PDB file of C-alpha atoms and ligand atoms in Angstrom:
ATOM      1  CA  MET A 497      -1.600  19.334 -59.524  1.00 56.00           C
ATOM      2  CA  ALA A 498      -2.215  17.147 -56.492  1.00 79.00           C
ATOM      3  CA  GLY A 499       0.879  16.175 -54.553  1.00 94.00           C
ATOM      4  CA  ARG A 500       2.691  12.931 -55.152  1.00 97.00           C
ATOM      5  CA  LYS A 501       2.702  10.332 -52.395  1.00 98.00           C
ATOM      6  CA  VAL A 502       5.739   8.061 -52.398  1.00 98.00           C
ATOM      7  CA  ILE A 503       6.336   5.308 -49.838  1.00 98.00           C
ATOM      8  CA  ILE A 504       9.893   4.074 -49.365  1.00 98.00           C
ATOM      9  CA  THR A 505      10.476   0.665 -47.771  1.00 98.00           C
ATOM     10  CA  GLY A 506      13.411  -1.630 -47.125  1.00 98.00           C
ATOM     11  CA  VAL A 507      14.710  -3.891 -44.366  1.00 97.00           C
ATOM     12  CA  PRO A 508      16.602  -2.190 -41.503  1.00 95.00           C
ATOM     13  CA  GLY A 509      20.132  -1.311 -42.568  1.00 94.00           C
ATOM     14  CA  VAL A 510      19.578  -1.370 -46.334  1.00 97.00           C
ATOM     15  CA  GLY A 511      20.317   2.365 -46.475  1.00 96.00           C
ATOM     16  CA  LYS A 512      16.893   3.867 -47.245  1.00 96.00           C
ATOM     17  CA  SER A 513      17.580   7.151 -45.489  1.00 94.00           C
ATOM     18  CA  THR A 514      20.945   7.601 -47.211  1.00 96.00           C
ATOM     19  CA  VAL A 515      19.478   7.024 -50.667  1.00 98.00           C
ATOM     20  CA  VAL A 516      16.467   9.239 -49.965  1.00 98.00           C
ATOM     21  CA  ASN A 517      18.586  12.121 -48.641  1.00 97.00           C
ATOM     22  CA  GLY A 518      20.849  11.957 -51.691  1.00 98.00           C
ATOM     23  CA  ALA A 519      17.861  11.984 -54.046  1.00 98.00           C
ATOM     24  CA  LEU A 520      16.177  14.885 -52.242  1.00 98.00           C
ATOM     25  CA  ALA A 521      19.362  16.959 -52.456  1.00 98.00           C
ATOM     26  CA  LYS A 522      19.486  16.396 -56.239  1.00 97.00           C
ATOM     27  CA  LEU A 523      15.826  17.330 -56.683  1.00 98.00           C
ATOM     28  CA  LYS A 524      16.158  20.474 -54.610  1.00 97.00           C
ATOM     29  CA  GLU A 525      18.573  21.815 -57.228  1.00 97.00           C
ATOM     30  CA  GLU A 526      15.776  21.319 -59.774  1.00 97.00           C
ATOM     31  CA  GLY A 527      13.207  23.082 -57.602  1.00 97.00           C
ATOM     32  CA  ILE A 528      11.315  19.871 -56.736  1.00 97.00           C
ATOM     33  CA  THR A 529      10.597  19.515 -53.042  1.00 97.00           C
ATOM     34  CA  TYR A 530       9.132  16.782 -50.885  1.00 98.00           C
ATOM     35  CA  GLN A 531       8.052  16.754 -47.288  1.00 98.00           C
ATOM     36  CA  SER A 532      10.020  13.820 -45.915  1.00 97.00           C
ATOM     37  CA  LEU A 533       8.235  11.887 -43.153  1.00 98.00           C
ATOM     38  CA  ASN A 534       9.353   8.934 -41.077  1.00 98.00           C
ATOM     39  CA  PHE A 535       6.528   6.520 -40.169  1.00 98.00           C
ATOM     40  CA  GLY A 536       8.446   5.156 -37.162  1.00 98.00           C
ATOM     41  CA  THR A 537       8.926   8.661 -35.764  1.00 98.00           C
ATOM     42  CA  PHE A 538       5.192   9.389 -35.961  1.00 98.00           C
ATOM     43  CA  MET A 539       4.507   6.086 -34.140  1.00 98.00           C
ATOM     44  CA  PHE A 540       7.221   6.674 -31.572  1.00 98.00           C
ATOM     45  CA  GLU A 541       5.914  10.109 -30.581  1.00 97.00           C
ATOM     46  CA  VAL A 542       2.697   8.500 -29.386  1.00 96.00           C
ATOM     47  CA  ALA A 543       4.403   5.364 -28.012  1.00 98.00           C
ATOM     48  CA  GLN A 544       6.728   7.466 -25.887  1.00 97.00           C
ATOM     49  CA  LYS A 545       3.982   9.763 -24.618  1.00 97.00           C
ATOM     50  CA  GLU A 546       1.846   6.768 -23.637  1.00 96.00           C
ATOM     51  CA  GLY A 547       4.817   5.060 -21.966  1.00 97.00           C
ATOM     52  CA  TYR A 548       4.851   2.055 -24.328  1.00 97.00           C
ATOM     53  CA  ALA A 549       8.462   2.415 -25.464  1.00 97.00           C
ATOM     54  CA  LYS A 550      11.640   4.255 -24.467  1.00 96.00           C
ATOM     55  CA  ASP A 551      13.363   3.881 -27.821  1.00 94.00           C
ATOM     56  CA  ARG A 552      12.103   3.310 -31.356  1.00 95.00           C
ATOM     57  CA  ASP A 553      13.572  -0.175 -31.582  1.00 94.00           C
ATOM     58  CA  GLU A 554      11.357  -1.355 -28.712  1.00 96.00           C
ATOM     59  CA  MET A 555       8.170  -0.778 -30.674  1.00 98.00           C
ATOM     60  CA  ARG A 556       8.357  -3.943 -32.794  1.00 97.00           C
ATOM     61  CA  LYS A 557       8.343  -6.013 -29.584  1.00 97.00           C
ATOM     62  CA  LEU A 558       5.048  -4.502 -28.360  1.00 98.00           C
ATOM     63  CA  ASP A 559       1.770  -6.370 -28.420  1.00 97.00           C
ATOM     64  CA  LYS A 560       0.499  -6.627 -31.993  1.00 97.00           C
ATOM     65  CA  ASP A 561      -2.687  -4.707 -31.290  1.00 97.00           C
ATOM     66  CA  VAL A 562      -0.748  -1.868 -29.670  1.00 98.00           C
ATOM     67  CA  GLN A 563       1.514  -1.694 -32.732  1.00 98.00           C
ATOM     68  CA  LYS A 564      -1.512  -1.643 -35.027  1.00 98.00           C
ATOM     69  CA  ASN A 565      -3.091   1.154 -33.047  1.00 98.00           C
ATOM     70  CA  LEU A 566       0.093   3.250 -33.197  1.00 98.00           C
ATOM     71  CA  GLN A 567       0.261   2.476 -36.922  1.00 98.00           C
ATOM     72  CA  LYS A 568      -3.288   3.681 -37.485  1.00 98.00           C
ATOM     73  CA  LEU A 569      -2.717   6.946 -35.586  1.00 98.00           C
ATOM     74  CA  ALA A 570       0.503   7.592 -37.506  1.00 98.00           C
ATOM     75  CA  ALA A 571      -1.199   7.000 -40.869  1.00 98.00           C
ATOM     76  CA  LYS A 572      -4.054   9.369 -39.972  1.00 98.00           C
ATOM     77  CA  ALA A 573      -1.624  12.119 -38.956  1.00 98.00           C
ATOM     78  CA  MET A 574       0.471  11.732 -42.122  1.00 98.00           C
ATOM     79  CA  SER A 575      -2.582  11.749 -44.390  1.00 97.00           C
ATOM     80  CA  GLN A 576      -3.293  15.352 -43.324  1.00 97.00           C
ATOM     81  CA  ILE A 577      -0.057  16.648 -44.857  1.00 97.00           C
ATOM     82  CA  PRO A 578      -0.551  18.231 -48.303  1.00 97.00           C
ATOM     83  CA  GLY A 579       1.813  18.457 -51.273  1.00 97.00           C
ATOM     84  CA  ASN A 580       4.556  16.062 -52.320  1.00 98.00           C
ATOM     85  CA  VAL A 581       5.073  13.611 -49.483  1.00 98.00           C
ATOM     86  CA  LEU A 582       7.669  10.915 -49.064  1.00 98.00           C
ATOM     87  CA  ILE A 583       7.196   8.352 -46.284  1.00 98.00           C
ATOM     88  CA  ASP A 584      10.101   6.272 -44.971  1.00 98.00           C
ATOM     89  CA  THR A 585       8.701   3.017 -43.565  1.00 98.00           C
ATOM     90  CA  HIS A 586       8.658  -0.796 -43.800  1.00 98.00           C
ATOM     91  CA  ALA A 587       6.765  -3.197 -46.077  1.00 98.00           C
ATOM     92  CA  SER A 588       6.765  -5.521 -43.084  1.00 98.00           C
ATOM     93  CA  VAL A 589       8.060  -5.394 -39.537  1.00 98.00           C
ATOM     94  CA  LYS A 590       9.794  -8.462 -38.133  1.00 97.00           C
ATOM     95  CA  THR A 591       8.229  -9.004 -34.697  1.00 96.00           C
ATOM     96  CA  PRO A 592       8.958 -11.862 -32.278  1.00 95.00           C
ATOM     97  CA  LYS A 593       5.642 -13.411 -33.359  1.00 96.00           C
ATOM     98  CA  GLY A 594       6.096 -13.065 -37.099  1.00 97.00           C
ATOM     99  CA  TYR A 595       5.889 -10.522 -39.902  1.00 98.00           C
ATOM    100  CA  LEU A 596       3.504  -7.623 -39.325  1.00 98.00           C
ATOM    101  CA  ALA A 597       2.283  -5.863 -42.459  1.00 98.00           C
ATOM    102  CA  GLY A 598       3.624  -2.304 -42.483  1.00 98.00           C
ATOM    103  CA  LEU A 599       0.925  -1.114 -44.884  1.00 98.00           C
ATOM    104  CA  PRO A 600      -2.293  -2.984 -44.149  1.00 98.00           C
ATOM    105  CA  GLU A 601      -5.466  -1.911 -45.901  1.00 97.00           C
ATOM    106  CA  TRP A 602      -6.499   0.704 -43.334  1.00 96.00           C
ATOM    107  CA  VAL A 603      -3.080   2.354 -43.593  1.00 98.00           C
ATOM    108  CA  LEU A 604      -3.071   2.328 -47.398  1.00 98.00           C
ATOM    109  CA  ARG A 605      -6.542   3.844 -47.503  1.00 97.00           C
ATOM    110  CA  GLU A 606      -5.232   6.815 -45.523  1.00 97.00           C
ATOM    111  CA  LEU A 607      -2.017   7.245 -47.481  1.00 98.00           C
ATOM    112  CA  MET A 608      -3.025   6.204 -51.032  1.00 97.00           C
ATOM    113  CA  PRO A 609       0.520   6.160 -52.473  1.00 98.00           C
ATOM    114  CA  ASP A 610       1.283   6.669 -56.161  1.00 98.00           C
ATOM    115  CA  VAL A 611       4.288   4.394 -55.878  1.00 98.00           C
ATOM    116  CA  ILE A 612       5.885   2.130 -53.298  1.00 98.00           C
ATOM    117  CA  VAL A 613       9.666   1.738 -53.533  1.00 98.00           C
ATOM    118  CA  LEU A 614      11.411  -1.403 -52.262  1.00 98.00           C
ATOM    119  CA  VAL A 615      15.069  -0.616 -51.531  1.00 98.00           C
ATOM    120  CA  GLU A 616      17.069  -3.855 -51.618  1.00 98.00           C
ATOM    121  CA  THR A 617      20.567  -5.235 -51.748  1.00 98.00           C
ATOM    122  CA  ASP A 618      22.341  -8.546 -51.123  1.00 98.00           C
ATOM    123  CA  GLU A 619      21.784  -9.924 -47.625  1.00 98.00           C
ATOM    124  CA  ASP A 620      25.515 -10.201 -46.829  1.00 97.00           C
ATOM    125  CA  GLN A 621      25.921  -6.459 -47.453  1.00 97.00           C
ATOM    126  CA  ILE A 622      22.983  -5.664 -45.156  1.00 97.00           C
ATOM    127  CA  LEU A 623      24.438  -7.870 -42.433  1.00 96.00           C
ATOM    128  CA  LEU A 624      27.722  -5.933 -42.503  1.00 95.00           C
ATOM    129  CA  ARG A 625      25.946  -2.563 -42.558  1.00 94.00           C
ATOM    130  CA  ARG A 626      23.936  -3.533 -39.469  1.00 93.00           C
ATOM    131  CA  ILE A 627      27.025  -4.647 -37.586  1.00 92.00           C
ATOM    132  CA  SER A 628      28.790  -1.335 -38.231  1.00 90.00           C
ATOM    133  CA  ASP A 629      25.809   0.870 -37.195  1.00 87.00           C
ATOM    134  CA  ALA A 630      26.124   1.482 -33.449  1.00 86.00           C
ATOM    135  CA  THR A 631      23.348   4.101 -33.348  1.00 86.00           C
ATOM    136  CA  ARG A 632      20.565   1.531 -33.471  1.00 85.00           C
ATOM    137  CA  VAL A 633      19.498  -1.553 -31.525  1.00 83.00           C
ATOM    138  CA  ARG A 634      19.382  -3.958 -34.481  1.00 80.00           C
ATOM    139  CA  ASP A 635      18.055  -7.470 -34.039  1.00 82.00           C
ATOM    140  CA  MET A 636      20.637 -10.225 -34.281  1.00 82.00           C
ATOM    141  CA  GLU A 637      19.801 -12.041 -37.447  1.00 93.00           C
ATOM    142  CA  GLY A 638      21.786 -14.020 -40.011  1.00 95.00           C
ATOM    143  CA  ALA A 639      21.953 -13.575 -43.769  1.00 96.00           C
ATOM    144  CA  GLY A 640      19.265 -16.240 -44.235  1.00 97.00           C
ATOM    145  CA  GLY A 641      16.810 -14.300 -42.088  1.00 97.00           C
ATOM    146  CA  ILE A 642      17.522 -11.096 -43.970  1.00 98.00           C
ATOM    147  CA  ALA A 643      17.019 -12.857 -47.311  1.00 98.00           C
ATOM    148  CA  GLU A 644      13.694 -14.241 -46.100  1.00 98.00           C
ATOM    149  CA  HIS A 645      12.579 -10.782 -44.943  1.00 98.00           C
ATOM    150  CA  GLN A 646      13.416  -9.191 -48.306  1.00 98.00           C
ATOM    151  CA  GLN A 647      11.667 -11.996 -50.159  1.00 98.00           C
ATOM    152  CA  PHE A 648       8.594 -11.598 -48.013  1.00 98.00           C
ATOM    153  CA  ASN A 649       8.581  -7.838 -48.587  1.00 98.00           C
ATOM    154  CA  ARG A 650       8.158  -8.406 -52.336  1.00 98.00           C
ATOM    155  CA  SER A 651       5.079 -10.474 -51.620  1.00 98.00           C
ATOM    156  CA  PHE A 652       3.692  -7.735 -49.409  1.00 98.00           C
ATOM    157  CA  GLY A 653       4.480  -5.245 -52.177  1.00 98.00           C
ATOM    158  CA  ALA A 654       2.412  -7.230 -54.684  1.00 98.00           C
ATOM    159  CA  SER A 655      -0.573  -7.207 -52.370  1.00 98.00           C
ATOM    160  CA  TYR A 656      -0.212  -3.453 -51.739  1.00 98.00           C
ATOM    161  CA  ALA A 657      -0.256  -2.851 -55.504  1.00 98.00           C
ATOM    162  CA  MET A 658      -3.452  -4.909 -55.739  1.00 97.00           C
ATOM    163  CA  THR A 659      -5.099  -2.893 -52.961  1.00 96.00           C
ATOM    164  CA  THR A 660      -4.259   0.584 -54.259  1.00 97.00           C
ATOM    165  CA  GLY A 661      -3.307   0.416 -57.938  1.00 97.00           C
ATOM    166  CA  CYS A 662       0.062   1.952 -57.082  1.00 98.00           C
ATOM    167  CA  THR A 663       3.243   0.921 -58.861  1.00 98.00           C
ATOM    168  CA  ILE A 664       6.075  -0.970 -57.161  1.00 98.00           C
ATOM    169  CA  LYS A 665       9.633   0.110 -57.910  1.00 98.00           C
ATOM    170  CA  ILE A 666      12.630  -1.961 -56.828  1.00 98.00           C
ATOM    171  CA  ILE A 667      15.835   0.033 -56.282  1.00 98.00           C
ATOM    172  CA  ARG A 668      19.094  -1.768 -55.563  1.00 98.00           C
ATOM    173  CA  ASN A 669      21.423   0.003 -53.125  1.00 98.00           C
ATOM    174  CA  GLN A 670      24.615  -1.987 -53.642  1.00 97.00           C
ATOM    175  CA  ASP A 671      27.992  -1.387 -52.034  1.00 97.00           C
ATOM    176  CA  PHE A 672      30.020   1.214 -53.989  1.00 97.00           C
ATOM    177  CA  LEU A 673      26.977   2.055 -56.162  1.00 98.00           C
ATOM    178  CA  LEU A 674      25.186   4.590 -53.950  1.00 98.00           C
ATOM    179  CA  GLU A 675      25.222   7.211 -56.714  1.00 98.00           C
ATOM    180  CA  ARG A 676      23.305   4.839 -58.969  1.00 98.00           C
ATOM    181  CA  ALA A 677      20.681   4.151 -56.275  1.00 98.00           C
ATOM    182  CA  THR A 678      20.360   7.884 -55.607  1.00 98.00           C
ATOM    183  CA  MET A 679      19.753   8.588 -59.290  1.00 98.00           C
ATOM    184  CA  ASP A 680      17.161   5.812 -59.534  1.00 98.00           C
ATOM    185  CA  MET A 681      15.387   7.224 -56.473  1.00 98.00           C
ATOM    186  CA  ALA A 682      15.412  10.758 -57.916  1.00 98.00           C
ATOM    187  CA  ASP A 683      13.808   9.393 -61.113  1.00 98.00           C
ATOM    188  CA  VAL A 684      10.968   7.894 -59.102  1.00 98.00           C
ATOM    189  CA  LEU A 685      10.384  11.173 -57.272  1.00 98.00           C
ATOM    190  CA  ARG A 686      10.535  13.434 -60.340  1.00 96.00           C
TER     191      ARG A 686
HETATM  192  P1  AMP B 363      12.747   2.747 -38.577  1.00 68.13           P
HETATM  193  O1  AMP B 363      13.412   3.882 -37.916  1.00 68.13           O
HETATM  194  O2  AMP B 363      12.308   3.027 -39.974  1.00 68.13           O
HETATM  195  O3  AMP B 363      13.537   1.469 -38.491  1.00 68.13           O
HETATM  196  O4  AMP B 363      11.380   2.494 -37.764  1.00 68.13           O
HETATM  197  C1  AMP B 363      11.409   2.286 -36.377  1.00 68.13           C
HETATM  198  C2  AMP B 363      10.273   1.389 -35.944  1.00 68.13           C
HETATM  199  O5  AMP B 363       9.026   1.989 -36.279  1.00 68.13           O
HETATM  200  C3  AMP B 363      10.230   0.016 -36.604  1.00 68.13           C
HETATM  201  O6  AMP B 363      11.119  -0.910 -36.028  1.00 68.13           O
HETATM  202  C4  AMP B 363       8.775  -0.354 -36.351  1.00 68.13           C
HETATM  203  O7  AMP B 363       8.610  -0.829 -35.033  1.00 68.13           O
HETATM  204  C5  AMP B 363       8.056   0.973 -36.483  1.00 68.13           C
HETATM  205  N1  AMP B 363       7.445   1.138 -37.808  1.00 68.13           N
HETATM  206  C6  AMP B 363       7.878   1.917 -38.823  1.00 68.13           C
HETATM  207  N2  AMP B 363       7.029   1.857 -39.875  1.00 68.13           N
HETATM  208  C7  AMP B 363       6.021   1.010 -39.503  1.00 68.13           C
HETATM  209  C8  AMP B 363       4.828   0.554 -40.130  1.00 68.13           C
HETATM  210  N3  AMP B 363       4.459   0.936 -41.364  1.00 68.13           N
HETATM  211  N4  AMP B 363       4.038  -0.301 -39.446  1.00 68.13           N
HETATM  212  C9  AMP B 363       4.377  -0.704 -38.203  1.00 68.13           C
HETATM  213  N5  AMP B 363       5.470  -0.307 -37.563  1.00 68.13           N
HETATM  214  C10 AMP B 363       6.295   0.549 -38.191  1.00 68.13           C
HETATM  215 MG1   MG B 364      16.050   4.728 -41.524  1.00 68.13          MG
END
C-alpha cells in the first residue's frame, strides 16, 4: 500500500510537536511508523546555507518571494521521501505584511496529503504557552491576534481541501487534556 501523507498544522505554541510525539509513541507500540518531518527545518537548512537567516524565527520576516522559494525547495525535497510521512508545518504564516499561505497550490501538488490536521485550542491558553516557552523567539501578539490567526487557518484549510480532495481534521489540544489530543492524533494516523 502507498504511504500515507499527513500534514499537521497549528499556530505557534499550540503544542503540535507534543501531540505528534505522543501519538507516534503510541503507534510505535502497534508497529505503525511514520517518518516525521518538519517543514520549517527543511526551509531553514537552505536559508542558513544561503545566509538569509540565522535562526528559524527570522524566516517569516524575509521577503515574501524568498520565503516562497524556500517553501518550494522544501516541498520538493519532502516529496521524495517514501512511506508514511508526517509533516509538521503551518496552514498560514503570520508575516509583517500579512498571512502567507503555508500550503499554496504548488506545495500541495508536491505533497498531496491524505489529510490535513488543524491543531487548535483557546487563544488564552496559547498566549500563556508562548510566554512560558523561552526556547523560541515568539512574536508578541495578544489573544485577539491569535484568535484571528486560528480563524484564518480554518479558511485556508477549506481551500486546501478543495485543491487536493484531502480531509481536514480539527484536533483540540486543551490544557489538562493532552492525552485526549494524543489519542485523537493517533486515530488520524492509524
Ligand atoms: P516552526 O518551527 O514550525 O514554527 O517553523 C519555523 C518557521 O518555518 C516558521 O516560522 C516559518 O517561517 C517557516 N515555515 C514552516 N512551515 C512553512 C510553510 N509551509 N510555508 C512557509 N513557511 C513555513
Ligand atoms: Mg513545533
